[in-house]
Structure formats: C-alpha cells, structure tokens
Coordinates of C-alpha atoms in Angstrom, one line a residue:
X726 CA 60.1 21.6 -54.2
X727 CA 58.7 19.2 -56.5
X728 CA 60.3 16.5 -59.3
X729 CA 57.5 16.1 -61.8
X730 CA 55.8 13.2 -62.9
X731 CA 57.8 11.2 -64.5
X732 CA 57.4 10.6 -68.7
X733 CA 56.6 6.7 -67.6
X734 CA 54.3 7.0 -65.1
X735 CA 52.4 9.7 -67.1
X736 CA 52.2 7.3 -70.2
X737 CA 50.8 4.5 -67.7
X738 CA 48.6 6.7 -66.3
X739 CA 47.6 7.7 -69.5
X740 CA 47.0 4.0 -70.8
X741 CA 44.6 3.5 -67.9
X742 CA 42.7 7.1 -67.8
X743 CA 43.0 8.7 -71.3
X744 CA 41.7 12.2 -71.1
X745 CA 41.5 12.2 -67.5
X746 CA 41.7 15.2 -65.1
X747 CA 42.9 14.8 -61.8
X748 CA 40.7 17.2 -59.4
X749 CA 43.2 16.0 -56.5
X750 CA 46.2 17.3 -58.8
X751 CA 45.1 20.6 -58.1
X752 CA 44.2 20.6 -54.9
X753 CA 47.2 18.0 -53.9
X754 CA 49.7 18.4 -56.2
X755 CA 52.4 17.1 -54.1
X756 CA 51.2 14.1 -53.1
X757 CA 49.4 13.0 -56.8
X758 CA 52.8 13.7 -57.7
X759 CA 54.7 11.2 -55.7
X760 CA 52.1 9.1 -55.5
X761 CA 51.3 8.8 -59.6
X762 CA 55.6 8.0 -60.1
X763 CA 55.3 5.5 -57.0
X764 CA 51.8 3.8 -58.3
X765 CA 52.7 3.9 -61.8
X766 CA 56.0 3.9 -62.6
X767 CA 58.5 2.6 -59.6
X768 CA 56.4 -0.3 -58.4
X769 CA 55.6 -1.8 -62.1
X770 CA 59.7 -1.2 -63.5
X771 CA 60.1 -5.2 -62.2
X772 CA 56.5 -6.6 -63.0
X773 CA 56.2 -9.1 -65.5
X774 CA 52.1 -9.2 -64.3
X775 CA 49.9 -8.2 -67.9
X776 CA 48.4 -5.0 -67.1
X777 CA 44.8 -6.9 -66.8
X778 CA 45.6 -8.9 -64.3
X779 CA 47.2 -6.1 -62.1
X780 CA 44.1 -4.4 -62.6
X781 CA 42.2 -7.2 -61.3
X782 CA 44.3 -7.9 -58.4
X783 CA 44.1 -4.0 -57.2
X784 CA 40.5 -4.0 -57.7
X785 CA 39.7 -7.3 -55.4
X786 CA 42.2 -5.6 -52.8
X787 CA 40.3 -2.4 -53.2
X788 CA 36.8 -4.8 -52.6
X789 CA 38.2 -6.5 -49.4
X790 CA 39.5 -2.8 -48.3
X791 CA 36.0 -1.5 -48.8
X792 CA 37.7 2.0 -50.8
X793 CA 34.2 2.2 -53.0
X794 CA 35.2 5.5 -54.6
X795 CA 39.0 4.2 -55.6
X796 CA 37.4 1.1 -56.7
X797 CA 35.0 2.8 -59.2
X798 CA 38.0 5.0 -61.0
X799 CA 39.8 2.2 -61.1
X800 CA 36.9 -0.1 -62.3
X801 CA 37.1 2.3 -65.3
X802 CA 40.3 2.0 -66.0
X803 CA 40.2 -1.8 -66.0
X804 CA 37.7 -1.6 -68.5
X805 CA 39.9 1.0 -70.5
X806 CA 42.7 -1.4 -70.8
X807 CA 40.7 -4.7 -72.1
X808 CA 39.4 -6.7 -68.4
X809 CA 36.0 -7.4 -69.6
X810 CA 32.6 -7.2 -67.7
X811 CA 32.5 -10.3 -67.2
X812 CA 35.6 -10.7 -65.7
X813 CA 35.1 -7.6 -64.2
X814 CA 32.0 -9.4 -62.5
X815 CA 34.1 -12.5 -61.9
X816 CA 36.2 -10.2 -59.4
X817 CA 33.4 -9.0 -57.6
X818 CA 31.2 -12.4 -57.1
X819 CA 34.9 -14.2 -56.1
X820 CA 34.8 -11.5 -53.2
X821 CA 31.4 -12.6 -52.0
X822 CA 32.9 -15.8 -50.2
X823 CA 35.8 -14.1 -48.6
X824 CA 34.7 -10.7 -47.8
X825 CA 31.3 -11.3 -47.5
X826 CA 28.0 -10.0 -49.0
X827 CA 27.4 -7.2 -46.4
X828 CA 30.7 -5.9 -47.3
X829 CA 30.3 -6.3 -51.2
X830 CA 26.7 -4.8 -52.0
X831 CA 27.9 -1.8 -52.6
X832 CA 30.5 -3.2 -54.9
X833 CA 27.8 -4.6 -57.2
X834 CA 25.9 -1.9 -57.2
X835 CA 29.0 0.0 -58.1
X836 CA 29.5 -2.0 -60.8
X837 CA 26.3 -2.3 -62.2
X838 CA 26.1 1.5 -62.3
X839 CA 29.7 1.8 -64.3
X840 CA 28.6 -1.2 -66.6
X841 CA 25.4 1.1 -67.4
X842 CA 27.3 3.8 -68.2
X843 CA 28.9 2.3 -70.4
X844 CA 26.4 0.8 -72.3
X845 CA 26.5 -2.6 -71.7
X846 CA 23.4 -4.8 -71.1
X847 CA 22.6 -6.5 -67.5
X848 CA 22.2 -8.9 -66.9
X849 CA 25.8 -10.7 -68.3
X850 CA 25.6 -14.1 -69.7
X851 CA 25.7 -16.9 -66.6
X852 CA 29.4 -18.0 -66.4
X853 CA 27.9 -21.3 -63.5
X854 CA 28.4 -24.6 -64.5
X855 CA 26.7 -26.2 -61.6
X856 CA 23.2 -27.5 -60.4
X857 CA 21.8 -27.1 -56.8
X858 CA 22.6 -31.6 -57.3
X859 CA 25.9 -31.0 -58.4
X860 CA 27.3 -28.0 -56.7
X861 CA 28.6 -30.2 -53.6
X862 CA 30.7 -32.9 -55.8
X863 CA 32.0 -30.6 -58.3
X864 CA 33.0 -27.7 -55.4
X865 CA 34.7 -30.7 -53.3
X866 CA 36.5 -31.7 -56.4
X867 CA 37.8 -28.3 -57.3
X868 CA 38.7 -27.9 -53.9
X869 CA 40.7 -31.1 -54.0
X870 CA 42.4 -29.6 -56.9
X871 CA 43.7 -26.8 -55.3
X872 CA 44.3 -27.2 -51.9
X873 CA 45.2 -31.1 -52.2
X874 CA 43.4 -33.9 -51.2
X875 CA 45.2 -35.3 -48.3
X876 CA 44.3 -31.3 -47.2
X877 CA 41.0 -31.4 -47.8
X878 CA 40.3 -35.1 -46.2
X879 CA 42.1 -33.7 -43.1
X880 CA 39.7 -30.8 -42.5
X881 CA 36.8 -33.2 -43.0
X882 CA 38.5 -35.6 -40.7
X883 CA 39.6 -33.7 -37.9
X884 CA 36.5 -31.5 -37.7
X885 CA 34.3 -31.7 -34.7
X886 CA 31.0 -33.0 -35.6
X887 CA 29.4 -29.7 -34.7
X888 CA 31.1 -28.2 -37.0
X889 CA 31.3 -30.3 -39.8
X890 CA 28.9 -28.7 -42.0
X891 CA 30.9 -25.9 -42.1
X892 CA 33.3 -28.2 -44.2
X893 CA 30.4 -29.0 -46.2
X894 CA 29.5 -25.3 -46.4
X895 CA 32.8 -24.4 -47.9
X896 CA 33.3 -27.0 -50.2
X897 CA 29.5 -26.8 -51.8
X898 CA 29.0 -23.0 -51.5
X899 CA 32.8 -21.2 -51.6
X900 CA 34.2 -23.9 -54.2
X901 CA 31.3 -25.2 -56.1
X902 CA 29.0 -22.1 -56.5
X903 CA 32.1 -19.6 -56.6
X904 CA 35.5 -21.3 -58.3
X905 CA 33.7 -23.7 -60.7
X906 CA 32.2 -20.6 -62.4
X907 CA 34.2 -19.8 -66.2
X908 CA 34.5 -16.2 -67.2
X909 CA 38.2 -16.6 -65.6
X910 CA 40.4 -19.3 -64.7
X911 CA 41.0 -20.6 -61.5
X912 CA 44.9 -19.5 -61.5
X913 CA 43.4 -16.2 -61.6
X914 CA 41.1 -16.9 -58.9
X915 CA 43.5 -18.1 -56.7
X916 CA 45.7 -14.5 -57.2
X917 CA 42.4 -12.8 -56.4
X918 CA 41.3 -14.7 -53.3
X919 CA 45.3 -14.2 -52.3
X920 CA 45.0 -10.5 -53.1
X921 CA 41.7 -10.0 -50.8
X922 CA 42.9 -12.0 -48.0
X923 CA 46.1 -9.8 -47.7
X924 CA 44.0 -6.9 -48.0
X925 CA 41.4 -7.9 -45.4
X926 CA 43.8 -8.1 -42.2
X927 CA 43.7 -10.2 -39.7
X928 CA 43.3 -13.5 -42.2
X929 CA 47.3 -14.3 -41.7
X930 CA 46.5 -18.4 -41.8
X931 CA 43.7 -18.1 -44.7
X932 CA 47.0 -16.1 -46.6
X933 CA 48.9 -18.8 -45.8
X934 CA 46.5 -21.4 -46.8
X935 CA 46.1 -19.5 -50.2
X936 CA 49.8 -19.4 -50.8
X937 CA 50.3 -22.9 -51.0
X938 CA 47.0 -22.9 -53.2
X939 CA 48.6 -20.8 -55.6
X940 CA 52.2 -22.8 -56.1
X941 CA 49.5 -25.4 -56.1
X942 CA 48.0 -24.2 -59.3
X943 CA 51.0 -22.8 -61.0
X944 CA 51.1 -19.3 -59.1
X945 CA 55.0 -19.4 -57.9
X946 CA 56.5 -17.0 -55.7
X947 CA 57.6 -14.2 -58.0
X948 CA 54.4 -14.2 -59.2
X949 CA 53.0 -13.8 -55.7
X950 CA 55.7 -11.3 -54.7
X951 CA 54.9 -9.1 -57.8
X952 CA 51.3 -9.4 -56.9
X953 CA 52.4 -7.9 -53.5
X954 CA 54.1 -5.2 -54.6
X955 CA 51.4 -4.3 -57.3
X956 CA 48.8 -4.0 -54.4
X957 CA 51.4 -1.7 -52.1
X958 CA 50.3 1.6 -53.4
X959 CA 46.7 0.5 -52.7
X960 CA 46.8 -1.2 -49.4
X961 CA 50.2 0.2 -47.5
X962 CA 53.0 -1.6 -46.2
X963 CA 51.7 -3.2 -43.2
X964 CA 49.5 -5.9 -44.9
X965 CA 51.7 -6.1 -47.4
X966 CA 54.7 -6.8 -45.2
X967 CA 52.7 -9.1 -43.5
X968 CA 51.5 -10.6 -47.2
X969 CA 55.0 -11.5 -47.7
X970 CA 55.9 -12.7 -44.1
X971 CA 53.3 -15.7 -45.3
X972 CA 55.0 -16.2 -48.7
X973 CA 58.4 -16.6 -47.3
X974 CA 56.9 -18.9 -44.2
X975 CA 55.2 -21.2 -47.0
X976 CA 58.0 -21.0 -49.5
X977 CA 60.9 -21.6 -47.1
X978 CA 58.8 -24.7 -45.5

C-alpha cells in the first residue's frame, strides 16, 4: 500500500526538474515514492543550506561516488535552480585533487556534453589566478589559511626527506592550482572537498583533517551536520554515519 508523494517534496522536486517524467516512477513506483518524500522533503524540513549549495554538495558526492548517470540528472537540475557553469565547473575541477583524474574524466566529459546542450559556449572564462612562478607561494599560503600554519609547518617538518616533495606537491598543485581559483569561494570549497572525502570511503583522517578546515574557515558544525544529512539520500548511511563519527571526534576535541 502506498502514501503518495507528499505536496512538499513534489513542489521540490518540481523546482529542480520542471516538466520532468520519471521513467523509474512507472517501472518503480514504490521506491520513487519513498525515496522522492525521503530526498526531497524529510531530509531538507531542518536545512538552513540554499538550495545551490546542496546541489553542489550532492553533485561532488555523486563525483567521488562515481554515479555518472545520477550526476548528469542532477547536473541539470543544478543548473535549473541558478548554480552556474562555472561553478558547476568549479565542482568538478575541485574533484580532480581528491578523487583523482582517472576517476573524473568522465565527469568532464559529462559536463561538457550537458553545458552543450544547453547552449553555452566552451571553453568558460579561466577562473586561475596563478603563474607556473607563483602557484607554489600562493598554494602554500592558502594552505596556511586553512589548515593553520603551525599545521602546515608540522607536515613540512616532520616529513621524511623522501617524501617531502609530496608536501611540496600538495601545497603547489592541490592548494595553488585548485583552491586559489575564483568562480567560488573557498568556504564553499572546503564543504565540497568535505563532501567528496565522506563520499570516497576509506579517507576517515583526510575527513577529519577537512573538518577542522571548515570551522577553520567559518564552516561550523551544523553547517557540516546539515551537509551530512543533505548527502544521505545520495550516499547511504554508512559513510555518512561515519561522516559524522569525524565531526563529533573534531568538535568534541
């Protein structure tokens, strides 16, 4: 026996797919049907996130989780409710750092071909603000910013010298090509980075790392916790019990 979507989370729905058919609604009814007033109306009733950046959130989750066909109906829907392609793009080069390219090629491509469809010209205007000179100081910097700098001086420190380009690595390539770029703050960039680590697995200290870089930057925990619960639908309880796990260790400490 079924309940019914409910008149909420078919005007959500609505908002991010006007005019949209379900195919699985007629072949799953059931499950569209608990799933659509789960997704769309039960997990946002205590949100205070702006529809764009839960949008964003779900679709890095969605990159990390490698679900290409979820990610490209829900690309759309981003795009419906006012994320723009830049930022749209912003997402999906943040991911190349933590995911890695092998993993997000077909995300590009994915979003190249939805971008096209839509009309709009390729390439995007550059959103870097660093030279090949400048990428090292100006990553190490950011880095600084958000992690600390007693943090950062410790990993350079305590670093064997076999890998201490690694450091080097990360500070030049992950903070200075990736999170000096504009097109979207780095606030935002820290919820993505969280979002994607969460939904990766197996990253539990690289959550935990990324925790304290959000309160860092102004990301405090219910904003984290409603982050969580936004991705839930998307990503299952597991990692997202274990997301929290790393928010209440960091918190509490």
């Amino acid at each position: 026996m079924t309940m019914g979507v409910s008149a909420q989370a078919q005007r959500n729905h609505d908002e991010l797919f006007p005019d949209h058919t379900s195919t699985l609604k007629q072949t799953d009814p059931e499950l569209i049907e608990y799933f659509d007033n789960f997704a769309f109306d039960e997990v946002l009733r205590d949100s205070n996130l702006d529809t764009k950046t839960r949008l964003m959130v779900q679709l890095a989750s969605m990159i990390a989780g490698q679900a290409l066909r979820e990610y490209r109906v829900m690309l759309g829907a981003a795009l419906n409710v006012g994320v723009t392609p830049v930022e749209v793009k912003e997402v999906v080069y943040q991911a190349v750092p933590y995911v890695g390219m092998a993993k997000v090629f077909d995300f590009i491509h994915a979003t190249n071909d939805v971008l096209t469809e839509r009309g709009i010209d390729l390439p995007l205007p550059g959103q870097s603000t660093t030279t090949p000179d400048s990428r090292m100081n100006d990553g190490l910097a950011v880095q600084k910013e958000i992690v600390g700098a007693a943090g950062v001086e410790n990993m350079y420190a305590n670093a064997p010298e076999d890998e201490a380009h690694i450091q080097r690595l990360l500070s030049a390539n992950c903070f200075g090509d990736h999170y000096t770029r504009t097109g979207i703050d780095v606030p935002v960039r820290e919820l993505l980075t969280f979002a994607m680590l969460v939904a990766l697995g197996g990253c539990e200290p690289q959550v935990k790392g990324h925790v304290a870089a959000n309160l860092n930057v102004g990301n405090d925990r219910t904003v984290l916790i409603d982050v969580l619960t936004q991705l839930l639908p998307f990503i299952g309880y597991p990692r997202t019990l274990n997301g929290l796990r790393m928010v209440d260790e960091v918190t509490a400490a």
